[in-house]
Short mmCIF file of C-alpha atoms in Angstrom, two decimals:
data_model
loop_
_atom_site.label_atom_id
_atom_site.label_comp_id
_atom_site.label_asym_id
_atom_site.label_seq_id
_atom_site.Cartn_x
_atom_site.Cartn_y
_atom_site.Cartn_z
CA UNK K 1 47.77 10.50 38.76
CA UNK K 2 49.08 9.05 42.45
CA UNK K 3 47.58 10.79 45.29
CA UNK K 4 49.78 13.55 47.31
CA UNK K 5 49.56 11.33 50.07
CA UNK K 6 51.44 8.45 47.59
CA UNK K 7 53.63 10.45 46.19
CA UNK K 8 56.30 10.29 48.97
CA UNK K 9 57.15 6.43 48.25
CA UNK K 10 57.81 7.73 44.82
CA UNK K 11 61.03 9.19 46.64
CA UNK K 12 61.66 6.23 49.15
CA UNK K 13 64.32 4.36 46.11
CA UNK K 14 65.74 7.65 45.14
CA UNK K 15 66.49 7.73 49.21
CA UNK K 16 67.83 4.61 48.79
CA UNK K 17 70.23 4.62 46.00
CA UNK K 18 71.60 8.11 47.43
CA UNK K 19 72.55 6.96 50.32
CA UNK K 20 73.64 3.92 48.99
CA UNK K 21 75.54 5.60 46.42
CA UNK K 22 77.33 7.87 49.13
CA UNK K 23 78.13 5.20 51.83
CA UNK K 24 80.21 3.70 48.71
CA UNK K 25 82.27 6.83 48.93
CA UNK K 26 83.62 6.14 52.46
CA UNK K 27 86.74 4.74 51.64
CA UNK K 28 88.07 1.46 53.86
CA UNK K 29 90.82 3.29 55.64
CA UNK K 30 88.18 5.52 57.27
CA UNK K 31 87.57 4.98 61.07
CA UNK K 32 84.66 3.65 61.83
CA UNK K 33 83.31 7.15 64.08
CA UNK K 34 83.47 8.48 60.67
CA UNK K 35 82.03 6.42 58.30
CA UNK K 36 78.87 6.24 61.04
CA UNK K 37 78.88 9.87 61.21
CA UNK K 38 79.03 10.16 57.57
CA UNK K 39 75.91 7.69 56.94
CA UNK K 40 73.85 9.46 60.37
CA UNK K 41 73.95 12.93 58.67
CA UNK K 42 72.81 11.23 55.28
CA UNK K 43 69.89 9.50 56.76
CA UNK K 44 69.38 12.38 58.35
CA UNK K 45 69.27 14.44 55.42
CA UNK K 46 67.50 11.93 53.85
CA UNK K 47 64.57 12.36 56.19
CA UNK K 48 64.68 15.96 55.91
CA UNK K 49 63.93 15.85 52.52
CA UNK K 50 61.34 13.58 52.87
CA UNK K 51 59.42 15.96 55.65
CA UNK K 52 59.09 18.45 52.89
CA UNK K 53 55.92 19.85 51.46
CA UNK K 54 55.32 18.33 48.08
CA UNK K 55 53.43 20.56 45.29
CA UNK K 56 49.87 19.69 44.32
CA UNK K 57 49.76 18.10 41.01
CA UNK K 58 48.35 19.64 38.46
CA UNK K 59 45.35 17.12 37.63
CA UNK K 60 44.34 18.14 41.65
CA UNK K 61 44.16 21.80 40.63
CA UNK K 62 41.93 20.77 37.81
CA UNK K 63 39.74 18.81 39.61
CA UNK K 64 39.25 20.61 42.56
CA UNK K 65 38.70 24.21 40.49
CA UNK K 66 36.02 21.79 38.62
CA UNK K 67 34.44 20.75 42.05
CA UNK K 68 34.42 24.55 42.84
CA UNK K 69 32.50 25.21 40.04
CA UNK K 70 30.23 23.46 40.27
CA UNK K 71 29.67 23.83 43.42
CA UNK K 72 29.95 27.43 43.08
CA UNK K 73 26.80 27.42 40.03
CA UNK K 74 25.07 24.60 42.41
CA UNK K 75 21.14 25.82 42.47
CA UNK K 76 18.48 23.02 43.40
CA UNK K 77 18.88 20.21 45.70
CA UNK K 78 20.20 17.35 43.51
CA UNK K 79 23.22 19.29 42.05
CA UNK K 80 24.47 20.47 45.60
CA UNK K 81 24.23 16.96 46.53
CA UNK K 82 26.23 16.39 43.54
CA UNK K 83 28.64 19.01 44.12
CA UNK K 84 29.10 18.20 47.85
CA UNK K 85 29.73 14.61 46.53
CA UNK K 86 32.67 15.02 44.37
CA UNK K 87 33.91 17.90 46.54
CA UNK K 88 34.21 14.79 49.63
CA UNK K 89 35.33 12.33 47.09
CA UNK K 90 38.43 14.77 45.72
CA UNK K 91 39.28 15.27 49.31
CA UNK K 92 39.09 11.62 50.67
CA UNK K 93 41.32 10.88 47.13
CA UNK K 94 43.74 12.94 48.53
CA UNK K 95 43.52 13.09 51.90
CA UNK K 96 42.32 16.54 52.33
CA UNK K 97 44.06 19.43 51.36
CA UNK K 98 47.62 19.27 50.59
CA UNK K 99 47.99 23.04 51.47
CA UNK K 100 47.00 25.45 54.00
CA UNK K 101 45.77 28.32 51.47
CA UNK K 102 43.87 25.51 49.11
CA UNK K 103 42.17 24.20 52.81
CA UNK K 104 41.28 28.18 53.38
CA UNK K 105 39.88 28.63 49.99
CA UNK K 106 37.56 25.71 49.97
CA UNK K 107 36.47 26.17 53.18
CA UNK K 108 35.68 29.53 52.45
CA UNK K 109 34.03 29.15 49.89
CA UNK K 110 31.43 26.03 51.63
CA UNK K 111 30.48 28.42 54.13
CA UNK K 112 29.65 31.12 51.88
CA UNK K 113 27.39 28.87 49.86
CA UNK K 114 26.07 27.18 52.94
CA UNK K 115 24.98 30.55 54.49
CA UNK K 116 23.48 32.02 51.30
CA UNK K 117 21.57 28.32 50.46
CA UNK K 118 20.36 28.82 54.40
CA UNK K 119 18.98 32.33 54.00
CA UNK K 120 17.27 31.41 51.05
CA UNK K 121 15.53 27.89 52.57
CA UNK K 122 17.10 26.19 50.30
CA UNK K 123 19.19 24.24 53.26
CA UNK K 124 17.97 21.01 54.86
CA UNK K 125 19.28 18.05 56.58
CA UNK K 126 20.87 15.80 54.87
CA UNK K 127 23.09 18.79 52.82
CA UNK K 128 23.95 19.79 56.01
CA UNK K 129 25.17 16.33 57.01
CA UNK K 130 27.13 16.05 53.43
CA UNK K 131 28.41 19.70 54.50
CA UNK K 132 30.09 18.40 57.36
CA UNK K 133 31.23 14.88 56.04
CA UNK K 134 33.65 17.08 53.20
CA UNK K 135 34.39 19.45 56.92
CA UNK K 136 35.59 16.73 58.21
CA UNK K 137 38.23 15.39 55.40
CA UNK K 138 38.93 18.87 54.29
CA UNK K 139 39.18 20.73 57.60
CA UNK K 140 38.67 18.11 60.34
CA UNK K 141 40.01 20.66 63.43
CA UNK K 142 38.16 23.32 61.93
CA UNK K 143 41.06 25.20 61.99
CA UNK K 144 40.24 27.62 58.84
CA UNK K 145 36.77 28.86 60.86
CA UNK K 146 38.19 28.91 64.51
CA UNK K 147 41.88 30.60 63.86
CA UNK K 148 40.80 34.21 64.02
CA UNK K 149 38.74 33.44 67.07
CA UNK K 150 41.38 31.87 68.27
CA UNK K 151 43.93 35.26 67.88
CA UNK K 152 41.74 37.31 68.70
CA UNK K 153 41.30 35.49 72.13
CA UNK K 154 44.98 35.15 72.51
CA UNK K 155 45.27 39.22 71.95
CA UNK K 156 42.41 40.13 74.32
CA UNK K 157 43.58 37.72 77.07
CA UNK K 158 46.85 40.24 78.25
CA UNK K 159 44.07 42.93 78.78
CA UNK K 160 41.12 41.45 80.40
CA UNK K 161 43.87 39.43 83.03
CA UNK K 162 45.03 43.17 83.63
CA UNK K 163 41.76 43.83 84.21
CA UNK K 164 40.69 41.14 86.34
CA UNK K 165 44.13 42.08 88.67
CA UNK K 166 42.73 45.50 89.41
CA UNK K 167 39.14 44.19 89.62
CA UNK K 168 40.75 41.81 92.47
CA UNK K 169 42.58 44.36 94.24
CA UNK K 170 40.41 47.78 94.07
CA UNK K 171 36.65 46.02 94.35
CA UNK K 172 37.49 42.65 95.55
CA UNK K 173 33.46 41.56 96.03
CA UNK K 174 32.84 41.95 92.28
CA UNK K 175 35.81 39.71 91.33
CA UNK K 176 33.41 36.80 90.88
CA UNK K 177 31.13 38.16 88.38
CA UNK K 178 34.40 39.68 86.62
CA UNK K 179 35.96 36.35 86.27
CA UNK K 180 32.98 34.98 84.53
CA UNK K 181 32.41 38.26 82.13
CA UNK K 182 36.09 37.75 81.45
CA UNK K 183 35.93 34.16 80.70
CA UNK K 184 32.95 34.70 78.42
CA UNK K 185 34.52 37.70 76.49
CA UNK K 186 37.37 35.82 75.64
CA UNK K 187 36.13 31.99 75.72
CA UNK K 188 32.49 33.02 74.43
CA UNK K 189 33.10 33.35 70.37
CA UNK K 190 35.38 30.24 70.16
CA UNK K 191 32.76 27.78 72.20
CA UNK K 192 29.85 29.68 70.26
CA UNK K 193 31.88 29.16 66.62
CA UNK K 194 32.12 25.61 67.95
CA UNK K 195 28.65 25.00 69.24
CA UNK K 196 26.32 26.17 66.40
CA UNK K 197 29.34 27.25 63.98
#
């Protein structure tokens, strides 16, 4: 099976012969504005096309719900290793995640693992290093852990600034110390999810 990633030359020829096929249409007493208009909103079309979202194939699903599993039933050192292993090889095959739910779900599910194999001492090192290698193919921004930080920030910001405006003009001395609360009630959980996240 070719690799999402791949896939897309797969539809470079078909590109090709279409527009191929209908520059052929425009007919020679055409004026030239119109035959380059014609063949502009065909390659233009064209790249649409080729900007869309492709499906994950179905030997991907198989593999990576196999990589869950057995990540998933993981239990002693070696076979988390193991797991970790061909959960980083499935995602450097094909270049991460083609979606943003299957990125979600994986994710989700490494951290749950990760925190319960923590609690239980069962956490060193070097898993944690193989933790973050498949992070950083699957989820290299980190986007699945920071984005409800990240709206929640953006919704508390309106209301702190409001508060910070009538901090400035009703007790103008404290406006110091309220400008660094404020900055660490909305700043504080991203930078902490980042720090030791």
């Amino acid at each position: 099976d070719i690799p999402i990633s791949r896939s897309v030359l797969h539809f470079m020829p078909l590109r090709c012969a279409l527009l191929l096929s209908l520059s052929l249409h425009v007919v020679a007493g055409t004026t030239r504005r119109k035959a380059l208009l014609h063949l502009g909103g065909m390659q233009l079309g064209a790249a649409f096309t080729s900007a869309l979202p492709l499906p994950a194939s179905a030997t991907f699903k198989a593999d990576l719900l196999a990589a869950e599993s057995a990540w998933n039933t993981a239990a002693s050192g070696p076979e988390v290793s193991s797991a970790l292993q061909s959960l980083l090889t499935l995602a450097q095959d094909y270049d991460g995640m083609p979606t943003d739910a299957l990125r979600a779900e994986l994710i989700g599910l490494l951290r749950e693992k990760r925190g319960g194999l923590q609690a239980s001492g069962a956490w060193d090192g070097a898993k944690e290093e193989e933790y973050l290698r498949v992070q950083r193919v699957v989820d290299p921004w980190r986007v699945v852990e920071l984005q409800p930080l990240a709206q929640r920030a953006v919704l508390e910001f309106p209301l702190v600034y409001i508060s910070l405006l009538a901090v400035q003009q009703l007790l103008p001395r404290l406006f110091t110390q309220a400008y660094g609360l404020a900055v660490v009630i909305v700043f504080g959980p991203l930078l902490a999810q980042i720090l030791f996240g």
